[in-house]
Amino acid sequence: MSQGALVVGSIGALINLVDVVVSGRPEPHHVFAAVVALGAGAELIKDRRPGAARVLRIGASVLLVVAGSVGGYGAWAALFRGESFDWLYLVLGVVVVLYAVVGAGQLRESRRSRRA
């Protein structure tokens, strides 16, 4: 399953890269294929190279939070101004906030359990 996700994510990332180059305007949704590819790559190498897998997971998480924050901020700002907005980016902003809160909670518990 991870190999398929890596292939599809890599192809999607290349397509999105071409789209950014042609259109000249990067959008937050362009990074999600790269997030899938990084996550799948981390899953494939986690047994042989756990350090590299961790770096890939961190990279995927950072991309997800940045893209979701950018898209979510624009959608929420448009909502409060009464302008049209993309529902996908609005929901994405909420999901990214939840993702960041859960991640921070897990990190806090991990550090707390190490001290005990």
mmCIF file of C-alpha atoms in Angstrom:
data_model
loop_
_atom_site.group_PDB
_atom_site.id
_atom_site.type_symbol
_atom_site.label_atom_id
_atom_site.label_comp_id
_atom_site.label_asym_id
_atom_site.label_seq_id
_atom_site.Cartn_x
_atom_site.Cartn_y
_atom_site.Cartn_z
ATOM 1 C CA MET A 1 0.000 0.000 0.000
ATOM 2 C CA SER A 2 2.795 2.412 0.868
ATOM 3 C CA GLN A 3 4.540 1.785 -2.437
ATOM 4 C CA GLY A 4 1.381 2.709 -4.323
ATOM 5 C CA ALA A 5 0.945 5.844 -2.228
ATOM 6 C CA LEU A 6 4.564 6.794 -2.892
ATOM 7 C CA VAL A 7 4.110 6.415 -6.644
ATOM 8 C CA VAL A 8 0.793 8.268 -6.760
ATOM 9 C CA GLY A 9 2.064 10.990 -4.425
ATOM 10 C CA SER A 10 5.222 11.469 -6.468
ATOM 11 C CA ILE A 11 3.281 11.711 -9.730
ATOM 12 C CA GLY A 12 0.843 14.132 -8.130
ATOM 13 C CA ALA A 13 3.693 16.233 -6.775
ATOM 14 C CA LEU A 14 5.225 16.479 -10.253
ATOM 15 C CA ILE A 15 1.871 17.424 -11.775
ATOM 16 C CA ASN A 16 1.359 20.093 -9.115
ATOM 17 C CA LEU A 17 4.883 21.401 -9.672
ATOM 18 C CA VAL A 18 4.189 21.769 -13.388
ATOM 19 C CA ASP A 19 0.880 23.479 -12.566
ATOM 20 C CA VAL A 20 2.656 25.986 -10.322
ATOM 21 C CA VAL A 21 5.292 26.691 -12.980
ATOM 22 C CA VAL A 22 2.706 27.113 -15.752
ATOM 23 C CA SER A 23 0.198 29.147 -13.749
ATOM 24 C CA GLY A 24 2.830 31.057 -11.802
ATOM 25 C CA ARG A 25 0.658 30.946 -8.703
ATOM 26 C CA PRO A 26 1.139 28.357 -5.959
ATOM 27 C CA GLU A 27 -2.002 27.299 -4.096
ATOM 28 C CA PRO A 28 -2.133 25.545 -0.710
ATOM 29 C CA HIS A 29 -3.606 22.387 -2.213
ATOM 30 C CA HIS A 30 -0.497 21.900 -4.361
ATOM 31 C CA VAL A 31 1.461 20.468 -1.415
ATOM 32 C CA PHE A 32 -0.844 17.586 -0.516
ATOM 33 C CA ALA A 33 0.560 15.133 -3.057
ATOM 34 C CA ALA A 34 4.010 15.839 -1.627
ATOM 35 C CA VAL A 35 2.655 15.212 1.886
ATOM 36 C CA VAL A 36 1.357 11.809 0.735
ATOM 37 C CA ALA A 37 4.691 10.970 -0.920
ATOM 38 C CA LEU A 38 6.693 11.985 2.165
ATOM 39 C CA GLY A 39 4.433 9.995 4.489
ATOM 40 C CA ALA A 40 4.601 6.918 2.278
ATOM 41 C CA GLY A 41 8.373 7.221 1.965
ATOM 42 C CA ALA A 42 8.675 7.440 5.745
ATOM 43 C CA GLU A 43 6.529 4.335 6.152
ATOM 44 C CA LEU A 44 8.675 2.391 3.667
ATOM 45 C CA ILE A 45 12.023 3.174 5.310
ATOM 46 C CA LYS A 46 11.020 3.241 8.984
ATOM 47 C CA ASP A 47 12.557 -0.176 9.778
ATOM 48 C CA ARG A 48 15.881 0.350 8.007
ATOM 49 C CA ARG A 49 16.418 4.060 8.635
ATOM 50 C CA PRO A 50 14.264 5.302 11.521
ATOM 51 C CA GLY A 51 16.029 8.660 11.700
ATOM 52 C CA ALA A 52 15.410 9.407 8.033
ATOM 53 C CA ALA A 53 11.803 8.261 8.387
ATOM 54 C CA ARG A 54 11.322 10.667 11.265
ATOM 55 C CA VAL A 55 12.723 13.530 9.172
ATOM 56 C CA LEU A 56 10.296 12.678 6.354
ATOM 57 C CA ARG A 57 7.352 12.609 8.785
ATOM 58 C CA ILE A 58 8.390 15.958 10.246
ATOM 59 C CA GLY A 59 8.670 17.403 6.738
ATOM 60 C CA ALA A 60 5.211 16.126 5.843
ATOM 61 C CA SER A 61 3.762 17.566 9.055
ATOM 62 C CA VAL A 62 5.346 20.970 8.496
ATOM 63 C CA LEU A 63 4.075 21.093 4.904
ATOM 64 C CA LEU A 64 0.595 20.135 6.050
ATOM 65 C CA VAL A 65 0.467 22.748 8.801
ATOM 66 C CA VAL A 66 1.861 25.534 6.607
ATOM 67 C CA ALA A 67 -0.423 24.807 3.650
ATOM 68 C CA GLY A 68 -3.460 24.384 5.877
ATOM 69 C CA SER A 69 -2.689 27.569 7.770
ATOM 70 C CA VAL A 70 -2.276 29.611 4.595
ATOM 71 C CA GLY A 71 -5.438 28.230 3.004
ATOM 72 C CA GLY A 72 -7.431 28.333 6.212
ATOM 73 C CA TYR A 73 -6.402 31.879 7.066
ATOM 74 C CA GLY A 74 -7.491 33.170 3.662
ATOM 75 C CA ALA A 75 -10.838 31.394 3.839
ATOM 76 C CA TRP A 76 -11.590 32.486 7.406
ATOM 77 C CA ALA A 77 -10.607 36.077 6.623
ATOM 78 C CA ALA A 78 -12.895 36.073 3.571
ATOM 79 C CA LEU A 79 -15.721 34.593 5.651
ATOM 80 C CA PHE A 80 -15.454 37.357 8.261
ATOM 81 C CA ARG A 81 -15.266 40.045 5.555
ATOM 82 C CA GLY A 82 -18.403 38.658 3.906
ATOM 83 C CA GLU A 83 -16.612 37.729 0.681
ATOM 84 C CA SER A 84 -16.779 34.459 -1.196
ATOM 85 C CA PHE A 85 -14.448 31.730 0.031
ATOM 86 C CA ASP A 86 -13.512 28.147 -0.671
ATOM 87 C CA TRP A 87 -15.168 25.699 1.752
ATOM 88 C CA LEU A 88 -12.306 23.263 1.305
ATOM 89 C CA TYR A 89 -9.798 25.762 2.659
ATOM 90 C CA LEU A 90 -12.143 26.749 5.480
ATOM 91 C CA VAL A 91 -12.450 23.137 6.649
ATOM 92 C CA LEU A 92 -8.747 22.604 6.053
ATOM 93 C CA GLY A 93 -7.970 25.460 8.435
ATOM 94 C CA VAL A 94 -10.067 23.819 11.160
ATOM 95 C CA VAL A 95 -8.490 20.408 10.572
ATOM 96 C CA VAL A 96 -4.968 21.853 10.718
ATOM 97 C CA VAL A 97 -5.713 23.570 14.027
ATOM 98 C CA LEU A 98 -6.990 20.271 15.428
ATOM 99 C CA TYR A 99 -3.938 18.455 14.006
ATOM 100 C CA ALA A 100 -1.586 20.933 15.656
ATOM 101 C CA VAL A 101 -3.397 20.696 19.002
ATOM 102 C CA VAL A 102 -3.286 16.883 18.978
ATOM 103 C CA GLY A 103 0.384 16.913 17.982
ATOM 104 C CA ALA A 104 1.245 19.356 20.754
ATOM 105 C CA GLY A 105 -0.661 17.222 23.252
ATOM 106 C CA GLN A 106 1.177 14.090 22.171
ATOM 107 C CA LEU A 107 4.516 15.861 22.428
ATOM 108 C CA ARG A 108 3.654 17.108 25.909
ATOM 109 C CA GLU A 109 2.635 13.627 27.087
ATOM 110 C CA SER A 110 5.752 12.107 25.549
ATOM 111 C CA ARG A 111 7.971 14.526 27.448
ATOM 112 C CA ARG A 112 6.005 14.047 30.645
ATOM 113 C CA SER A 113 6.318 10.250 30.471
ATOM 114 C CA ARG A 114 10.095 10.495 29.919
ATOM 115 C CA ARG A 115 10.498 12.524 33.087
ATOM 116 C CA ALA A 116 8.509 10.039 35.157
#
